PDB file of C-alpha atoms in Angstrom:
ATOM      1  CA  MET P   1       0.000   0.000   0.000  1.00  0.00           C
ATOM      2  CA  LYS P   2       2.814   2.436   0.880  1.00  0.00           C
ATOM      3  CA  LYS P   3       4.579   1.641  -2.396  1.00  0.00           C
ATOM      4  CA  ARG P   4       1.383   2.325  -4.321  1.00  0.00           C
ATOM      5  CA  ILE P   5       0.870   5.714  -2.642  1.00  0.00           C
ATOM      6  CA  LEU P   6       4.513   6.600  -3.228  1.00  0.00           C
ATOM      7  CA  ALA P   7       4.212   5.667  -6.912  1.00  0.00           C
ATOM      8  CA  ILE P   8       1.067   7.807  -7.296  1.00  0.00           C
ATOM      9  CA  LEU P   9       2.767  10.757  -5.595  1.00  0.00           C
ATOM     10  CA  LEU P  10       5.835  10.428  -7.817  1.00  0.00           C
ATOM     11  CA  CYS P  11       3.645  10.320 -10.947  1.00  0.00           C
ATOM     12  CA  GLY P  12       1.796  13.425  -9.771  1.00  0.00           C
ATOM     13  CA  VAL P  13       5.044  15.306  -9.176  1.00  0.00           C
ATOM     14  CA  MET P  14       6.337  14.309 -12.629  1.00  0.00           C
ATOM     15  CA  ILE P  15       3.109  15.450 -14.315  1.00  0.00           C
ATOM     16  CA  PHE P  16       3.261  18.752 -12.413  1.00  0.00           C
ATOM     17  CA  GLU P  17       6.880  19.234 -13.497  1.00  0.00           C
ATOM     18  CA  LEU P  18       6.035  18.567 -17.137  1.00  0.00           C
ATOM     19  CA  THR P  19       2.938  20.752 -17.330  1.00  0.00           C
ATOM     20  CA  GLY P  20       2.843  23.349 -14.603  1.00  0.00           C
ATOM     21  CA  CYS P  21       6.325  24.717 -14.105  1.00  0.00           C
ATOM     22  CA  LYS P  22       7.515  25.602 -17.570  1.00  0.00           C
ATOM     23  CA  ILE P  23       8.175  29.184 -18.571  1.00  0.00           C
ATOM     24  CA  LYS P  24       6.390  30.090 -21.759  1.00  0.00           C
ATOM     25  CA  LYS P  25       8.825  30.227 -24.646  1.00  0.00           C
ATOM     26  CA  SER P  26       7.607  33.769 -25.350  1.00  0.00           C
ATOM     27  CA  GLU P  27       8.798  34.907 -21.908  1.00  0.00           C
ATOM     28  CA  LEU P  28      12.454  35.320 -21.045  1.00  0.00           C
ATOM     29  CA  ASN P  29      13.788  34.422 -17.629  1.00  0.00           C
ATOM     30  CA  ILE P  30      16.217  37.306 -17.190  1.00  0.00           C
ATOM     31  CA  GLY P  31      18.962  36.620 -14.694  1.00  0.00           C
ATOM     32  CA  LYS P  32      21.895  38.478 -13.196  1.00  0.00           C
ATOM     33  CA  LYS P  33      23.984  41.181 -14.830  1.00  0.00           C
ATOM     34  CA  SER P  34      26.535  39.774 -17.273  1.00  0.00           C
ATOM     35  CA  ASP P  35      30.184  39.475 -16.271  1.00  0.00           C
ATOM     36  CA  ILE P  36      31.404  38.471 -19.745  1.00  0.00           C
ATOM     37  CA  ILE P  37      34.074  40.701 -21.245  1.00  0.00           C
ATOM     38  CA  ILE P  38      34.043  40.823 -25.023  1.00  0.00           C
ATOM     39  CA  SER P  39      37.338  40.926 -26.919  1.00  0.00           C
ATOM     40  CA  GLN P  40      37.016  41.299 -30.665  1.00  0.00           C
ATOM     41  CA  ASN P  41      40.638  41.927 -31.613  1.00  0.00           C
ATOM     42  CA  ASP P  42      41.510  38.865 -33.696  1.00  0.00           C
ATOM     43  CA  VAL P  43      38.132  37.225 -34.335  1.00  0.00           C
ATOM     44  CA  VAL P  44      35.053  39.223 -35.307  1.00  0.00           C
ATOM     45  CA  LEU P  45      31.541  37.819 -34.966  1.00  0.00           C
ATOM     46  CA  SER P  46      28.688  39.253 -37.020  1.00  0.00           C
ATOM     47  CA  ILE P  47      25.285  38.252 -38.344  1.00  0.00           C
ATOM     48  CA  LYS P  48      24.895  37.590 -42.060  1.00  0.00           C
ATOM     49  CA  ARG P  49      22.594  40.097 -43.728  1.00  0.00           C
ATOM     50  CA  GLU P  50      18.951  39.182 -44.013  1.00  0.00           C
ATOM     51  CA  THR P  51      19.258  35.936 -42.023  1.00  0.00           C
ATOM     52  CA  LEU P  52      18.102  37.252 -38.621  1.00  0.00           C
ATOM     53  CA  THR P  53      14.694  36.024 -37.412  1.00  0.00           C
ATOM     54  CA  LYS P  54      13.097  35.604 -33.974  1.00  0.00           C
ATOM     55  CA  GLU P  55      14.194  31.936 -34.129  1.00  0.00           C
ATOM     56  CA  GLY P  56      17.796  32.169 -35.333  1.00  0.00           C
ATOM     57  CA  CYS P  57      20.355  33.525 -37.773  1.00  0.00           C
ATOM     58  CA  THR P  58      23.539  32.773 -39.660  1.00  0.00           C
ATOM     59  CA  LEU P  59      26.663  33.886 -37.836  1.00  0.00           C
ATOM     60  CA  VAL P  60      29.816  34.978 -39.631  1.00  0.00           C
ATOM     61  CA  LEU P  61      33.047  34.252 -37.756  1.00  0.00           C
ATOM     62  CA  LYS P  62      36.055  36.054 -39.275  1.00  0.00           C
ATOM     63  CA  ASN P  63      39.674  35.554 -38.243  1.00  0.00           C
ATOM     64  CA  THR P  64      41.506  38.808 -39.006  1.00  0.00           C
ATOM     65  CA  SER P  65      44.876  37.641 -37.645  1.00  0.00           C
ATOM     66  CA  GLU P  66      47.791  35.417 -38.599  1.00  0.00           C
ATOM     67  CA  LYS P  67      46.920  32.999 -35.762  1.00  0.00           C
ATOM     68  CA  ASN P  68      44.805  29.847 -35.875  1.00  0.00           C
ATOM     69  CA  PHE P  69      41.902  29.501 -33.442  1.00  0.00           C
ATOM     70  CA  GLU P  70      39.340  26.918 -32.357  1.00  0.00           C
ATOM     71  CA  TYR P  71      35.670  27.311 -31.514  1.00  0.00           C
ATOM     72  CA  GLY P  72      32.778  25.026 -30.656  1.00  0.00           C
ATOM     73  CA  GLU P  73      29.010  24.906 -31.034  1.00  0.00           C
ATOM     74  CA  PRO P  74      28.107  26.534 -27.674  1.00  0.00           C
ATOM     75  CA  TYR P  75      26.808  30.090 -27.611  1.00  0.00           C
ATOM     76  CA  GLU P  76      24.958  32.291 -25.187  1.00  0.00           C
ATOM     77  CA  ILE P  77      22.416  35.057 -25.754  1.00  0.00           C
ATOM     78  CA  GLU P  78      22.112  38.058 -23.449  1.00  0.00           C
ATOM     79  CA  ILE P  79      19.582  40.888 -23.393  1.00  0.00           C
ATOM     80  CA  LYS P  80      20.249  44.598 -22.948  1.00  0.00           C
ATOM     81  CA  LYS P  81      18.171  46.405 -20.312  1.00  0.00           C
ATOM     82  CA  ASN P  82      18.806  50.004 -19.244  1.00  0.00           C
ATOM     83  CA  GLY P  83      22.165  50.031 -21.026  1.00  0.00           C
ATOM     84  CA  LYS P  84      23.460  46.878 -19.273  1.00  0.00           C
ATOM     85  CA  TRP P  85      23.724  43.268 -20.464  1.00  0.00           C
ATOM     86  CA  TYR P  86      21.870  40.525 -18.561  1.00  0.00           C
ATOM     87  CA  LYS P  87      22.002  36.772 -18.791  1.00  0.00           C
ATOM     88  CA  ILE P  88      18.943  34.848 -19.935  1.00  0.00           C
ATOM     89  CA  ASN P  89      18.477  31.871 -17.616  1.00  0.00           C
ATOM     90  CA  ASN P  90      17.975  28.565 -19.398  1.00  0.00           C
ATOM     91  CA  GLU P  91      19.648  25.241 -19.986  1.00  0.00           C
ATOM     92  CA  LEU P  92      21.211  24.559 -23.351  1.00  0.00           C
ATOM     93  CA  ASN P  93      22.796  21.333 -24.531  1.00  0.00           C
ATOM     94  CA  PHE P  94      25.466  21.301 -27.224  1.00  0.00           C
ATOM     95  CA  ASN P  95      27.694  18.832 -29.011  1.00  0.00           C
ATOM     96  CA  LEU P  96      31.297  19.588 -28.130  1.00  0.00           C
ATOM     97  CA  PRO P  97      33.423  19.233 -31.268  1.00  0.00           C
ATOM     98  CA  ALA P  98      36.223  21.720 -31.860  1.00  0.00           C
ATOM     99  CA  TYR P  99      36.316  23.499 -35.221  1.00  0.00           C
ATOM    100  CA  LEU P 100      39.390  25.203 -36.648  1.00  0.00           C
ATOM    101  CA  LEU P 101      39.338  28.817 -37.739  1.00  0.00           C
ATOM    102  CA  ASN P 102      42.561  29.304 -39.645  1.00  0.00           C
ATOM    103  CA  SER P 103      44.395  32.565 -40.252  1.00  0.00           C
ATOM    104  CA  LYS P 104      42.340  35.037 -42.351  1.00  0.00           C
ATOM    105  CA  GLU P 105      39.523  32.479 -42.674  1.00  0.00           C
ATOM    106  CA  THR P 106      35.798  33.257 -42.519  1.00  0.00           C
ATOM    107  CA  LYS P 107      33.142  30.697 -41.601  1.00  0.00           C
ATOM    108  CA  GLU P 108      29.353  30.795 -41.522  1.00  0.00           C
ATOM    109  CA  ILE P 109      27.480  29.078 -38.696  1.00  0.00           C
ATOM    110  CA  GLY P 110      23.732  28.456 -38.715  1.00  0.00           C
ATOM    111  CA  VAL P 111      22.109  28.984 -35.309  1.00  0.00           C
ATOM    112  CA  ASN P 112      18.548  28.086 -34.301  1.00  0.00           C
ATOM    113  CA  TRP P 113      17.920  29.263 -30.739  1.00  0.00           C
ATOM    114  CA  GLU P 114      14.189  28.575 -30.671  1.00  0.00           C
ATOM    115  CA  TYR P 115      14.531  25.320 -28.696  1.00  0.00           C
ATOM    116  CA  GLY P 116      16.658  26.886 -25.945  1.00  0.00           C
ATOM    117  CA  TYR P 117      15.417  30.475 -25.869  1.00  0.00           C
ATOM    118  CA  GLY P 118      12.145  30.315 -27.760  1.00  0.00           C
ATOM    119  CA  LYS P 119      11.178  33.017 -30.238  1.00  0.00           C
ATOM    120  CA  LEU P 120      12.897  36.120 -28.961  1.00  0.00           C
ATOM    121  CA  PRO P 121      10.554  39.015 -28.127  1.00  0.00           C
ATOM    122  CA  LYS P 122      11.338  42.594 -29.164  1.00  0.00           C
ATOM    123  CA  GLY P 123      14.600  43.798 -27.702  1.00  0.00           C
ATOM    124  CA  THR P 124      18.338  44.308 -28.080  1.00  0.00           C
ATOM    125  CA  TYR P 125      20.463  41.168 -27.731  1.00  0.00           C
ATOM    126  CA  ARG P 126      23.956  39.884 -28.221  1.00  0.00           C
ATOM    127  CA  ILE P 127      25.069  36.390 -29.107  1.00  0.00           C
ATOM    128  CA  ILE P 128      28.379  35.339 -27.568  1.00  0.00           C
ATOM    129  CA  LYS P 129      30.871  32.675 -28.614  1.00  0.00           C
ATOM    130  CA  SER P 130      34.033  31.533 -26.896  1.00  0.00           C
ATOM    131  CA  ILE P 131      37.205  31.287 -29.011  1.00  0.00           C
ATOM    132  CA  ASP P 132      40.243  29.207 -27.984  1.00  0.00           C
ATOM    133  CA  TYR P 133      43.872  29.911 -28.816  1.00  0.00           C
ATOM    134  CA  GLU P 134      46.788  27.512 -28.281  1.00  0.00           C
ATOM    135  CA  TYR P 135      49.577  29.883 -27.249  1.00  0.00           C
ATOM    136  CA  GLU P 136      51.973  27.065 -26.337  1.00  0.00           C
ATOM    137  CA  GLN P 137      51.920  23.322 -27.007  1.00  0.00           C
ATOM    138  CA  GLY P 138      48.964  22.009 -24.974  1.00  0.00           C
ATOM    139  CA  LYS P 139      48.260  25.369 -23.298  1.00  0.00           C
ATOM    140  CA  TYR P 140      45.146  27.293 -24.266  1.00  0.00           C
ATOM    141  CA  GLU P 141      43.537  30.580 -23.417  1.00  0.00           C
ATOM    142  CA  PHE P 142      40.143  31.766 -24.510  1.00  0.00           C
ATOM    143  CA  PHE P 143      38.296  34.978 -25.166  1.00  0.00           C
ATOM    144  CA  TYR P 144      34.743  35.961 -26.061  1.00  0.00           C
ATOM    145  CA  THR P 145      33.452  37.577 -29.199  1.00  0.00           C
ATOM    146  CA  ALA P 146      29.897  38.826 -29.698  1.00  0.00           C
ATOM    147  CA  ALA P 147      27.450  40.214 -32.238  1.00  0.00           C
ATOM    148  CA  GLU P 148      24.662  42.586 -31.207  1.00  0.00           C
ATOM    149  CA  PHE P 149      21.262  42.437 -32.858  1.00  0.00           C
ATOM    150  CA  VAL P 150      17.769  43.846 -32.505  1.00  0.00           C
ATOM    151  CA  ILE P 151      14.496  41.925 -32.722  1.00  0.00           C
ATOM    152  CA  GLU P 152      11.611  44.202 -33.713  1.00  0.00           C
TER     153      GLU P 152
END
């Protein structure tokens, strides 16, 4: 009898979790002020013309230096409020391959953020990517690059 009651309670909690506690995809869960520092010296991130929608875009990653870099699939989107950048709380899952961005190379990356962020409401945003640099055999440092955009 106790096992049966426990099973019913667990099913109820799972149903509540699946139906009652989700944030609507049209609402953003804005978190704390961003602490990310953007450095766009060697790698510039931009959005390809006429690809921006509420659901995604095509990013253009351009290496302007003589160095070779690496980047992955992860990205983060932040929102601008009162002149400051804020994180958008959510959980994103990414594959973790490393892609090369050779000296003077430009690559296009398709991004669909609808699953993780939903359709973005009107506002000013930036999409952020981390770039890795091997400065010595087996030793890496990273920096962030970003592209700002407006959803109307």
